[in-house]
């Protein structure tokens, strides 16, 4: 049983074939002069090329629709703009709308004093990169940890947002990185790095950008390139902290955020090279009485 989209594609292809046949018949039946025939052939060629372009555009639309249907079937249909943007999320993912501890936040005082000490112990690993249609994500091999006091959380992946998702006193930075860690009990901890635009490239980001896929697709393993996540960190581990959620559907809560105060540089060219023309930052969410902490 063919889907409606598959049937539509077949109809389009049949129409193109019929169109070509009709053009050939018209050319044969028209005047006998070579000049007239040449003009007619040129016209037919132009009309055929236009028809082929139309078919290609329709095919692209059909393929996009098929991808949307596939995501809808898997429960992963959402976006940062348009019909399936943040205003839609709660329709398919209720926690995005009724959760009381949603992220990101606008980080502003007054702050409570944070006591936890952060220590990163990240290892060098092969670059494993994916364009998931929402961001550029680097998957990290086992063995890298963030310690919150003495509690270890293993680094699973890190990804990029433009502009930053967290605001500082109502203002975003140019981009940010979220490093996602997971504890043995499944607890998620996100370490946020704020990026600011400068002239010079960030060398670690350059290694990632040189291999990032421009289109959505499966993970790409770049065996010849290694990444050291610790080289993304600023000199100071001073931070802001709050309890929040995933910033993408399903917006599950119970995620602790540590947003580093010191900013890291990224070049304006690297910002421009991020392969998403639109923002991929979720709007800030209500504080709902939560406390934001700040370390020294």
mmCIF file with all atom_site columns, N, CA and C in Angstrom, residues 152-224:
data_model
loop_
_atom_site.group_PDB
_atom_site.id
_atom_site.type_symbol
_atom_site.label_atom_id
_atom_site.label_alt_id
_atom_site.label_comp_id
_atom_site.label_asym_id
_atom_site.label_entity_id
_atom_site.label_seq_id
_atom_site.pdbx_PDB_ins_code
_atom_site.Cartn_x
_atom_site.Cartn_y
_atom_site.Cartn_z
_atom_site.occupancy
_atom_site.B_iso_or_equiv
_atom_site.pdbx_formal_charge
_atom_site.auth_seq_id
_atom_site.auth_comp_id
_atom_site.auth_asym_id
_atom_site.auth_atom_id
_atom_site.pdbx_PDB_model_num
ATOM 1   N N  . UNK A 1 152 ? 31.040 11.922 40.649 1.00 0.00 ? 152 UNK A N  1
ATOM 2   C CA . UNK A 1 152 ? 31.414 11.941 39.231 1.00 0.00 ? 152 UNK A CA 1
ATOM 3   C C  . UNK A 1 152 ? 30.199 11.904 38.304 1.00 0.00 ? 152 UNK A C  1
ATOM 4   N N  . UNK A 1 153 ? 30.287 12.679 37.221 1.00 0.00 ? 153 UNK A N  1
ATOM 5   C CA . UNK A 1 153 ? 29.283 12.661 36.158 1.00 0.00 ? 153 UNK A CA 1
ATOM 6   C C  . UNK A 1 153 ? 30.036 12.529 34.841 1.00 0.00 ? 153 UNK A C  1
ATOM 7   N N  . UNK A 1 154 ? 29.700 11.503 34.082 1.00 0.00 ? 154 UNK A N  1
ATOM 8   C CA . UNK A 1 154 ? 30.450 11.228 32.860 1.00 0.00 ? 154 UNK A CA 1
ATOM 9   C C  . UNK A 1 154 ? 29.962 12.084 31.700 1.00 0.00 ? 154 UNK A C  1
ATOM 10  N N  . UNK A 1 155 ? 30.911 12.673 30.967 1.00 0.00 ? 155 UNK A N  1
ATOM 11  C CA . UNK A 1 155 ? 30.576 13.492 29.803 1.00 0.00 ? 155 UNK A CA 1
ATOM 12  C C  . UNK A 1 155 ? 30.103 12.587 28.670 1.00 0.00 ? 155 UNK A C  1
ATOM 13  N N  . UNK A 1 156 ? 28.881 12.864 28.186 1.00 0.00 ? 156 UNK A N  1
ATOM 14  C CA . UNK A 1 156 ? 28.269 12.050 27.133 1.00 0.00 ? 156 UNK A CA 1
ATOM 15  C C  . UNK A 1 156 ? 28.395 12.726 25.772 1.00 0.00 ? 156 UNK A C  1
ATOM 16  N N  . UNK A 1 157 ? 28.092 14.014 25.736 1.00 0.00 ? 157 UNK A N  1
ATOM 17  C CA . UNK A 1 157 ? 28.128 14.773 24.489 1.00 0.00 ? 157 UNK A CA 1
ATOM 18  C C  . UNK A 1 157 ? 28.152 16.247 24.796 1.00 0.00 ? 157 UNK A C  1
ATOM 19  N N  . UNK A 1 158 ? 28.550 17.056 23.810 1.00 0.00 ? 158 UNK A N  1
ATOM 20  C CA . UNK A 1 158 ? 28.375 18.504 23.922 1.00 0.00 ? 158 UNK A CA 1
ATOM 21  C C  . UNK A 1 158 ? 27.880 19.043 22.594 1.00 0.00 ? 158 UNK A C  1
ATOM 22  N N  . UNK A 1 159 ? 27.165 20.165 22.673 1.00 0.00 ? 159 UNK A N  1
ATOM 23  C CA . UNK A 1 159 ? 26.530 20.725 21.480 1.00 0.00 ? 159 UNK A CA 1
ATOM 24  C C  . UNK A 1 159 ? 26.476 22.247 21.594 1.00 0.00 ? 159 UNK A C  1
ATOM 25  N N  . UNK A 1 160 ? 26.062 22.896 20.504 1.00 0.00 ? 160 UNK A N  1
ATOM 26  C CA . UNK A 1 160 ? 26.171 24.348 20.378 1.00 0.00 ? 160 UNK A CA 1
ATOM 27  C C  . UNK A 1 160 ? 24.798 24.997 20.170 1.00 0.00 ? 160 UNK A C  1
ATOM 28  N N  . UNK A 1 161 ? 24.668 26.218 20.712 1.00 0.00 ? 161 UNK A N  1
ATOM 29  C CA . UNK A 1 161 ? 23.472 27.034 20.496 1.00 0.00 ? 161 UNK A CA 1
ATOM 30  C C  . UNK A 1 161 ? 23.899 28.425 20.032 1.00 0.00 ? 161 UNK A C  1
ATOM 31  N N  . UNK A 1 162 ? 23.135 28.976 19.102 1.00 0.00 ? 162 UNK A N  1
ATOM 32  C CA . UNK A 1 162 ? 23.369 30.346 18.643 1.00 0.00 ? 162 UNK A CA 1
ATOM 33  C C  . UNK A 1 162 ? 22.047 31.099 18.615 1.00 0.00 ? 162 UNK A C  1
ATOM 34  N N  . UNK A 1 163 ? 21.891 32.193 19.411 1.00 0.00 ? 163 UNK A N  1
ATOM 35  C CA . UNK A 1 163 ? 22.801 32.689 20.442 1.00 0.00 ? 163 UNK A CA 1
ATOM 36  C C  . UNK A 1 163 ? 22.761 31.784 21.673 1.00 0.00 ? 163 UNK A C  1
ATOM 37  N N  . UNK A 1 164 ? 23.361 32.244 22.776 1.00 0.00 ? 164 UNK A N  1
ATOM 38  C CA . UNK A 1 164 ? 23.337 31.429 23.984 1.00 0.00 ? 164 UNK A CA 1
ATOM 39  C C  . UNK A 1 164 ? 21.905 31.234 24.466 1.00 0.00 ? 164 UNK A C  1
ATOM 40  N N  . UNK A 1 165 ? 21.638 30.099 25.081 1.00 0.00 ? 165 UNK A N  1
ATOM 41  C CA . UNK A 1 165 ? 20.300 29.864 25.626 1.00 0.00 ? 165 UNK A CA 1
ATOM 42  C C  . UNK A 1 165 ? 20.124 30.619 26.938 1.00 0.00 ? 165 UNK A C  1
ATOM 43  N N  . UNK A 1 166 ? 21.093 30.519 27.830 1.00 0.00 ? 166 UNK A N  1
ATOM 44  C CA . UNK A 1 166 ? 21.023 31.315 29.062 1.00 0.00 ? 166 UNK A CA 1
ATOM 45  C C  . UNK A 1 166 ? 21.287 32.791 28.753 1.00 0.00 ? 166 UNK A C  1
ATOM 46  N N  . UNK A 1 167 ? 20.534 33.651 29.392 1.00 0.00 ? 167 UNK A N  1
ATOM 47  C CA . UNK A 1 167 ? 20.775 35.092 29.314 1.00 0.00 ? 167 UNK A CA 1
ATOM 48  C C  . UNK A 1 167 ? 21.468 35.544 30.587 1.00 0.00 ? 167 UNK A C  1
ATOM 49  N N  . UNK A 1 168 ? 22.242 36.600 30.480 1.00 0.00 ? 168 UNK A N  1
ATOM 50  C CA . UNK A 1 168 ? 22.843 37.247 31.647 1.00 0.00 ? 168 UNK A CA 1
ATOM 51  C C  . UNK A 1 168 ? 22.278 38.649 31.749 1.00 0.00 ? 168 UNK A C  1
ATOM 52  N N  . UNK A 1 169 ? 21.460 38.874 32.784 1.00 0.00 ? 169 UNK A N  1
ATOM 53  C CA . UNK A 1 169 ? 20.772 40.157 32.932 1.00 0.00 ? 169 UNK A CA 1
ATOM 54  C C  . UNK A 1 169 ? 20.038 40.536 31.659 1.00 0.00 ? 169 UNK A C  1
ATOM 55  N N  . UNK A 1 170 ? 19.360 39.579 31.074 1.00 0.00 ? 170 UNK A N  1
ATOM 56  C CA . UNK A 1 170 ? 18.507 39.836 29.922 1.00 0.00 ? 170 UNK A CA 1
ATOM 57  C C  . UNK A 1 170 ? 19.192 39.798 28.574 1.00 0.00 ? 170 UNK A C  1
ATOM 58  N N  . UNK A 1 171 ? 20.490 39.533 28.550 1.00 0.00 ? 171 UNK A N  1
ATOM 59  C CA . UNK A 1 171 ? 21.223 39.568 27.283 1.00 0.00 ? 171 UNK A CA 1
ATOM 60  C C  . UNK A 1 171 ? 21.912 38.227 27.016 1.00 0.00 ? 171 UNK A C  1
ATOM 61  N N  . UNK A 1 172 ? 21.836 37.737 25.765 1.00 0.00 ? 172 UNK A N  1
ATOM 62  C CA . UNK A 1 172 ? 22.554 36.511 25.414 1.00 0.00 ? 172 UNK A CA 1
ATOM 63  C C  . UNK A 1 172 ? 23.996 36.820 25.047 1.00 0.00 ? 172 UNK A C  1
ATOM 64  N N  . UNK A 1 173 ? 24.830 35.796 25.062 1.00 0.00 ? 173 UNK A N  1
ATOM 65  C CA . UNK A 1 173 ? 26.140 35.905 24.436 1.00 0.00 ? 173 UNK A CA 1
ATOM 66  C C  . UNK A 1 173 ? 26.005 35.382 23.003 1.00 0.00 ? 173 UNK A C  1
ATOM 67  N N  . UNK A 1 174 ? 27.074 35.475 22.233 1.00 0.00 ? 174 UNK A N  1
ATOM 68  C CA . UNK A 1 174 ? 26.982 35.148 20.806 1.00 0.00 ? 174 UNK A CA 1
ATOM 69  C C  . UNK A 1 174 ? 26.608 33.684 20.563 1.00 0.00 ? 174 UNK A C  1
ATOM 70  N N  . UNK A 1 175 ? 27.180 32.784 21.345 1.00 0.00 ? 175 UNK A N  1
ATOM 71  C CA . UNK A 1 175 ? 26.842 31.363 21.275 1.00 0.00 ? 175 UNK A CA 1
ATOM 72  C C  . UNK A 1 175 ? 27.107 30.760 22.653 1.00 0.00 ? 175 UNK A C  1
ATOM 73  N N  . UNK A 1 176 ? 26.738 29.500 22.827 1.00 0.00 ? 176 UNK A N  1
ATOM 74  C CA . UNK A 1 176 ? 27.188 28.773 24.001 1.00 0.00 ? 176 UNK A CA 1
ATOM 75  C C  . UNK A 1 176 ? 27.318 27.297 23.689 1.00 0.00 ? 176 UNK A C  1
ATOM 76  N N  . UNK A 1 177 ? 28.015 26.610 24.570 1.00 0.00 ? 177 UNK A N  1
ATOM 77  C CA . UNK A 1 177 ? 28.177 25.161 24.481 1.00 0.00 ? 177 UNK A CA 1
ATOM 78  C C  . UNK A 1 177 ? 27.548 24.554 25.720 1.00 0.00 ? 177 UNK A C  1
ATOM 79  N N  . UNK A 1 178 ? 26.784 23.507 25.551 1.00 0.00 ? 178 UNK A N  1
ATOM 80  C CA . UNK A 1 178 ? 26.265 22.719 26.664 1.00 0.00 ? 178 UNK A CA 1
ATOM 81  C C  . UNK A 1 178 ? 26.964 21.363 26.659 1.00 0.00 ? 178 UNK A C  1
ATOM 82  N N  . UNK A 1 179 ? 27.710 21.095 27.724 1.00 0.00 ? 179 UNK A N  1
ATOM 83  C CA . UNK A 1 179 ? 28.359 19.793 27.897 1.00 0.00 ? 179 UNK A CA 1
ATOM 84  C C  . UNK A 1 179 ? 27.468 18.959 28.808 1.00 0.00 ? 179 UNK A C  1
ATOM 85  N N  . UNK A 1 180 ? 26.957 17.868 28.294 1.00 0.00 ? 180 UNK A N  1
ATOM 86  C CA . UNK A 1 180 ? 25.957 17.060 28.992 1.00 0.00 ? 180 UNK A CA 1
ATOM 87  C C  . UNK A 1 180 ? 26.630 15.859 29.646 1.00 0.00 ? 180 UNK A C  1
ATOM 88  N N  . UNK A 1 181 ? 26.420 15.746 30.982 1.00 0.00 ? 181 UNK A N  1
ATOM 89  C CA . UNK A 1 181 ? 27.023 14.667 31.770 1.00 0.00 ? 181 UNK A CA 1
ATOM 90  C C  . UNK A 1 181 ? 25.924 13.829 32.420 1.00 0.00 ? 181 UNK A C  1
ATOM 91  N N  . UNK A 1 182 ? 26.264 12.586 32.696 1.00 0.00 ? 182 UNK A N  1
ATOM 92  C CA . UNK A 1 182 ? 25.282 11.681 33.294 1.00 0.00 ? 182 UNK A CA 1
ATOM 93  C C  . UNK A 1 182 ? 25.905 10.915 34.448 1.00 0.00 ? 182 UNK A C  1
ATOM 94  N N  . UNK A 1 183 ? 25.187 10.891 35.579 1.00 0.00 ? 183 UNK A N  1
ATOM 95  C CA . UNK A 1 183 ? 25.657 10.140 36.734 1.00 0.00 ? 183 UNK A CA 1
ATOM 96  C C  . UNK A 1 183 ? 25.259 8.679  36.652 1.00 0.00 ? 183 UNK A C  1
ATOM 97  N N  . UNK A 1 184 ? 25.786 7.877  37.576 1.00 0.00 ? 184 UNK A N  1
ATOM 98  C CA . UNK A 1 184 ? 25.465 6.452  37.597 1.00 0.00 ? 184 UNK A CA 1
ATOM 99  C C  . UNK A 1 184 ? 23.977 6.220  37.832 1.00 0.00 ? 184 UNK A C  1
ATOM 100 N N  . UNK A 1 185 ? 23.317 7.172  38.526 1.00 0.00 ? 185 UNK A N  1
ATOM 101 C CA . UNK A 1 185 ? 21.895 7.046  38.810 1.00 0.00 ? 185 UNK A CA 1
ATOM 102 C C  . UNK A 1 185 ? 21.021 7.644  37.704 1.00 0.00 ? 185 UNK A C  1
ATOM 103 N N  . UNK A 1 186 ? 21.652 8.097  36.615 1.00 0.00 ? 186 UNK A N  1
ATOM 104 C CA . UNK A 1 186 ? 20.909 8.691  35.505 1.00 0.00 ? 186 UNK A CA 1
ATOM 105 C C  . UNK A 1 186 ? 20.740 10.191 35.602 1.00 0.00 ? 186 UNK A C  1
ATOM 106 N N  . UNK A 1 187 ? 21.184 10.778 36.711 1.00 0.00 ? 187 UNK A N  1
ATOM 107 C CA . UNK A 1 187 ? 21.088 12.229 36.909 1.00 0.00 ? 187 UNK A CA 1
ATOM 108 C C  . UNK A 1 187 ? 21.896 12.969 35.842 1.00 0.00 ? 187 UNK A C  1
ATOM 109 N N  . UNK A 1 188 ? 21.286 14.006 35.235 1.00 0.00 ? 188 UNK A N  1
ATOM 110 C CA . UNK A 1 188 ? 21.962 14.803 34.215 1.00 0.00 ? 188 UNK A CA 1
ATOM 111 C C  . UNK A 1 188 ? 22.502 16.100 34.805 1.00 0.00 ? 188 UNK A C  1
ATOM 112 N N  . UNK A 1 189 ? 23.718 16.429 34.424 1.00 0.00 ? 189 UNK A N  1
ATOM 113 C CA . UNK A 1 189 ? 24.366 17.680 34.818 1.00 0.00 ? 189 UNK A CA 1
ATOM 114 C C  . UNK A 1 189 ? 24.896 18.337 33.552 1.00 0.00 ? 189 UNK A C  1
ATOM 115 N N  . UNK A 1 190 ? 24.561 19.604 33.363 1.00 0.00 ? 190 UNK A N  1
ATOM 116 C CA . UNK A 1 190 ? 24.998 20.340 32.175 1.00 0.00 ? 190 UNK A CA 1
ATOM 117 C C  . UNK A 1 190 ? 25.968 21.436 32.591 1.00 0.00 ? 190 UNK A C  1
ATOM 118 N N  . UNK A 1 191 ? 27.132 21.440 31.965 1.00 0.00 ? 191 UNK A N  1
ATOM 119 C CA . UNK A 1 191 ? 28.113 22.502 32.160 1.00 0.00 ? 191 UNK A CA 1
ATOM 120 C C  . UNK A 1 191 ? 28.024 23.430 30.958 1.00 0.00 ? 191 UNK A C  1
ATOM 121 N N  . UNK A 1 192 ? 27.694 24.701 31.212 1.00 0.00 ? 192 UNK A N  1
ATOM 122 C CA . UNK A 1 192 ? 27.517 25.659 30.127 1.00 0.00 ? 192 UNK A CA 1
ATOM 123 C C  . UNK A 1 192 ? 28.722 26.559 29.957 1.00 0.00 ? 192 UNK A C  1
ATOM 124 N N  . UNK A 1 193 ? 29.150 26.732 28.702 1.00 0.00 ? 193 UNK A N  1
ATOM 125 C CA . UNK A 1 193 ? 30.261 27.624 28.370 1.00 0.00 ? 193 UNK A CA 1
ATOM 126 C C  . UNK A 1 193 ? 29.715 28.731 27.473 1.00 0.00 ? 193 UNK A C  1
ATOM 127 N N  . UNK A 1 194 ? 29.882 29.963 27.899 1.00 0.00 ? 194 UNK A N  1
ATOM 128 C CA . UNK A 1 194 ? 29.412 31.120 27.132 1.00 0.00 ? 194 UNK A CA 1
ATOM 129 C C  . UNK A 1 194 ? 30.495 31.549 26.146 1.00 0.00 ? 194 UNK A C  1
ATOM 130 N N  . UNK A 1 195 ? 30.119 31.754 24.905 1.00 0.00 ? 195 UNK A N  1
ATOM 131 C CA . UNK A 1 195 ? 31.064 32.117 23.851 1.00 0.00 ? 195 UNK A CA 1
ATOM 132 C C  . UNK A 1 195 ? 30.861 33.558 23.415 1.00 0.00 ? 195 UNK A C  1
ATOM 133 N N  . UNK A 1 196 ? 31.961 34.288 23.238 1.00 0.00 ? 196 UNK A N  1
ATOM 134 C CA . UNK A 1 196 ? 31.903 35.670 22.781 1.00 0.00 ? 196 UNK A CA 1
ATOM 135 C C  . UNK A 1 196 ? 32.709 35.837 21.503 1.00 0.00 ? 196 UNK A C  1
ATOM 136 N N  . UNK A 1 197 ? 32.211 36.700 20.626 1.00 0.00 ? 197 UNK A N  1
ATOM 137 C CA . UNK A 1 197 ? 32.818 36.873 19.310 1.00 0.00 ? 197 UNK A CA 1
ATOM 138 C C  . UNK A 1 197 ? 34.092 37.707 19.376 1.00 0.00 ? 197 UNK A C  1
ATOM 139 N N  . UNK A 1 198 ? 35.142 37.206 18.694 1.00 0.00 ? 198 UNK A N  1
ATOM 140 C CA . UNK A 1 198 ? 36.399 37.935 18.523 1.00 0.00 ? 198 UNK A CA 1
ATOM 141 C C  . UNK A 1 198 ? 36.855 37.693 17.077 1.00 0.00 ? 198 UNK A C  1
ATOM 142 N N  . UNK A 1 199 ? 38.017 38.228 16.735 1.00 0.00 ? 199 UNK A N  1
ATOM 143 C CA . UNK A 1 199 ? 38.500 38.074 15.359 1.00 0.00 ? 199 UNK A CA 1
ATOM 144 C C  . UNK A 1 199 ? 39.125 36.708 15.108 1.00 0.00 ? 199 UNK A C  1
ATOM 145 N N  . UNK A 1 200 ? 39.871 36.203 16.093 1.00 0.00 ? 200 UNK A N  1
ATOM 146 C CA . UNK A 1 200 ? 40.646 34.973 15.887 1.00 0.00 ? 200 UNK A CA 1
ATOM 147 C C  . UNK A 1 200 ? 39.798 33.724 16.116 1.00 0.00 ? 200 UNK A C  1
ATOM 148 N N  . UNK A 1 201 ? 40.085 32.685 15.323 1.00 0.00 ? 201 UNK A N  1
ATOM 149 C CA . UNK A 1 201 ? 39.395 31.407 15.478 1.00 0.00 ? 201 UNK A CA 1
ATOM 150 C C  . UNK A 1 201 ? 39.741 30.742 16.806 1.00 0.00 ? 201 UNK A C  1
ATOM 151 N N  . UNK A 1 202 ? 38.773 30.014 17.343 1.00 0.00 ? 202 UNK A N  1
ATOM 152 C CA . UNK A 1 202 ? 39.029 29.112 18.465 1.00 0.00 ? 202 UNK A CA 1
ATOM 153 C C  . UNK A 1 202 ? 39.547 27.803 17.860 1.00 0.00 ? 202 UNK A C  1
ATOM 154 N N  . UNK A 1 203 ? 40.756 27.367 18.203 1.00 0.00 ? 203 UNK A N  1
ATOM 155 C CA . UNK A 1 203 ? 41.352 26.200 17.523 1.00 0.00 ? 203 UNK A CA 1
ATOM 156 C C  . UNK A 1 203 ? 40.588 24.889 17.736 1.00 0.00 ? 203 UNK A C  1
ATOM 157 N N  . UNK A 1 204 ? 39.999 24.697 18.918 1.00 0.00 ? 204 UNK A N  1
ATOM 158 C CA . UNK A 1 204 ? 39.240 23.462 19.149 1.00 0.00 ? 204 UNK A CA 1
ATOM 159 C C  . UNK A 1 204 ? 37.965 23.469 18.313 1.00 0.00 ? 204 UNK A C  1
ATOM 160 N N  . UNK A 1 205 ? 37.277 24.607 18.312 1.00 0.00 ? 205 UNK A N  1
ATOM 161 C CA . UNK A 1 205 ? 36.061 24.718 17.506 1.00 0.00 ? 205 UNK A CA 1
ATOM 162 C C  . UNK A 1 205 ? 36.408 24.596 16.016 1.00 0.00 ? 205 UNK A C  1
ATOM 163 N N  . UNK A 1 206 ? 37.566 25.107 15.625 1.00 0.00 ? 206 UNK A N  1
ATOM 164 C CA . UNK A 1 206 ? 37.991 24.980 14.222 1.00 0.00 ? 206 UNK A CA 1
ATOM 165 C C  . UNK A 1 206 ? 38.102 23.507 13.832 1.00 0.00 ? 206 UNK A C  1
ATOM 166 N N  . UNK A 1 207 ? 38.635 22.671 14.716 1.00 0.00 ? 207 UNK A N  1
ATOM 167 C CA . UNK A 1 207 ? 38.759 21.237 14.422 1.00 0.00 ? 207 UNK A CA 1
ATOM 168 C C  . UNK A 1 207 ? 37.387 20.592 14.233 1.00 0.00 ? 207 UNK A C  1
ATOM 169 N N  . UNK A 1 208 ? 36.405 21.088 14.981 1.00 0.00 ? 208 UNK A N  1
ATOM 170 C CA . UNK A 1 208 ? 35.037 20.563 14.857 1.00 0.00 ? 208 UNK A CA 1
ATOM 171 C C  . UNK A 1 208 ? 34.390 21.090 13.583 1.00 0.00 ? 208 UNK A C  1
ATOM 172 N N  . UNK A 1 209 ? 34.493 22.393 13.365 1.00 0.00 ? 209 UNK A N  1
ATOM 173 C CA . UNK A 1 209 ? 33.860 23.038 12.205 1.00 0.00 ? 209 UNK A CA 1
ATOM 174 C C  . UNK A 1 209 ? 34.413 22.474 10.891 1.00 0.00 ? 209 UNK A C  1
ATOM 175 N N  . UNK A 1 210 ? 35.683 22.094 10.882 1.00 0.00 ? 210 UNK A N  1
ATOM 176 C CA . UNK A 1 210 ? 36.282 21.574 9.645  1.00 0.00 ? 210 UNK A CA 1
ATOM 177 C C  . UNK A 1 210 ? 35.631 20.278 9.179  1.00 0.00 ? 210 UNK A C  1
ATOM 178 N N  . UNK A 1 211 ? 34.953 19.600 10.081 1.00 0.00 ? 211 UNK A N  1
ATOM 179 C CA . UNK A 1 211 ? 34.378 18.291 9.748  1.00 0.00 ? 211 UNK A CA 1
ATOM 180 C C  . UNK A 1 211 ? 32.876 18.213 9.975  1.00 0.00 ? 211 UNK A C  1
ATOM 181 N N  . UNK A 1 212 ? 32.242 19.303 10.375 1.00 0.00 ? 212 UNK A N  1
ATOM 182 C CA . UNK A 1 212 ? 30.822 19.210 10.709 1.00 0.00 ? 212 UNK A CA 1
ATOM 183 C C  . UNK A 1 212 ? 29.984 19.054 9.438  1.00 0.00 ? 212 UNK A C  1
ATOM 184 N N  . UNK A 1 213 ? 29.011 18.148 9.464  1.00 0.00 ? 213 UNK A N  1
ATOM 185 C CA . UNK A 1 213 ? 28.127 17.977 8.314  1.00 0.00 ? 213 UNK A CA 1
ATOM 186 C C  . UNK A 1 213 ? 27.223 19.197 8.151  1.00 0.00 ? 213 UNK A C  1
ATOM 187 N N  . UNK A 1 214 ? 27.020 19.620 6.925  1.00 0.00 ? 214 UNK A N  1
ATOM 188 C CA . UNK A 1 214 ? 26.166 20.781 6.675  1.00 0.00 ? 214 UNK A CA 1
ATOM 189 C C  . UNK A 1 214 ? 24.689 20.419 6.673  1.00 0.00 ? 214 UNK A C  1
ATOM 190 N N  . UNK A 1 215 ? 24.387 19.122 6.531  1.00 0.00 ? 215 UNK A N  1
ATOM 191 C CA . UNK A 1 215 ? 23.004 18.659 6.499  1.00 0.00 ? 215 UNK A CA 1
ATOM 192 C C  . UNK A 1 215 ? 22.776 17.611 7.581  1.00 0.00 ? 215 UNK A C  1
ATOM 193 N N  . UNK A 1 216 ? 21.516 17.459 7.977  1.00 0.00 ? 216 UNK A N  1
ATOM 194 C CA . UNK A 1 216 ? 21.150 16.459 8.972  1.00 0.00 ? 216 UNK A CA 1
ATOM 195 C C  . UNK A 1 216 ? 21.517 15.064 8.478  1.00 0.00 ? 216 UNK A C  1
ATOM 196 N N  . UNK A 1 217 ? 22.055 14.243 9.383  1.00 0.00 ? 217 UNK A N  1
ATOM 197 C CA . UNK A 1 217 ? 22.440 12.897 8.990  1.00 0.00 ? 217 UNK A CA 1
ATOM 198 C C  . UNK A 1 217 ? 23.019 12.126 10.153 1.00 0.00 ? 217 UNK A C  1
ATOM 199 N N  . UNK A 1 218 ? 23.550 10.939 9.893  1.00 0.00 ? 218 UNK A N  1
ATOM 200 C CA . UNK A 1 218 ? 24.097 10.093 10.960 1.00 0.00 ? 218 UNK A CA 1
ATOM 201 C C  . UNK A 1 218 ? 25.432 10.609 11.472 1.00 0.00 ? 218 UNK A C  1
ATOM 202 N N  . UNK A 1 219 ? 25.872 10.040 12.574 1.00 0.00 ? 219 UNK A N  1
ATOM 203 C CA . UNK A 1 219 ? 27.163 10.398 13.159 1.00 0.00 ? 219 UNK A CA 1
ATOM 204 C C  . UNK A 1 219 ? 28.295 10.144 12.167 1.00 0.00 ? 219 UNK A C  1
ATOM 205 N N  . UNK A 1 220 ? 29.255 11.070 12.159 1.00 0.00 ? 220 UNK A N  1
ATOM 206 C CA . UNK A 1 220 ? 30.452 10.929 11.331 1.00 0.00 ? 220 UNK A CA 1
ATOM 207 C C  . UNK A 1 220 ? 31.651 10.749 12.264 1.00 0.00 ? 220 UNK A C  1
ATOM 208 N N  . UNK A 1 221 ? 32.402 9.684  12.071 1.00 0.00 ? 221 UNK A N  1
ATOM 209 C CA . UNK A 1 221 ? 33.603 9.422  12.869 1.00 0.00 ? 221 UNK A CA 1
ATOM 210 C C  . UNK A 1 221 ? 34.816 9.863  12.052 1.00 0.00 ? 221 UNK A C  1
ATOM 211 N N  . UNK A 1 222 ? 35.582 10.806 12.615 1.00 0.00 ? 222 UNK A N  1
ATOM 212 C CA . UNK A 1 222 ? 36.759 11.339 11.922 1.00 0.00 ? 222 UNK A CA 1
ATOM 213 C C  . UNK A 1 222 ? 37.992 10.792 12.629 1.00 0.00 ? 222 UNK A C  1
ATOM 214 N N  . UNK A 1 223 ? 38.457 9.645  12.173 1.00 0.00 ? 223 UNK A N  1
ATOM 215 C CA . UNK A 1 223 ? 39.539 8.948  12.871 1.00 0.00 ? 223 UNK A CA 1
ATOM 216 C C  . UNK A 1 223 ? 40.841 9.731  12.912 1.00 0.00 ? 223 UNK A C  1
ATOM 217 N N  . UNK A 1 224 ? 41.028 10.610 11.934 1.00 0.00 ? 224 UNK A N  1
ATOM 218 C CA . UNK A 1 224 ? 42.290 11.356 11.861 1.00 0.00 ? 224 UNK A CA 1
ATOM 219 C C  . UNK A 1 224 ? 42.304 12.587 12.773 1.00 0.00 ? 224 UNK A C  1
#
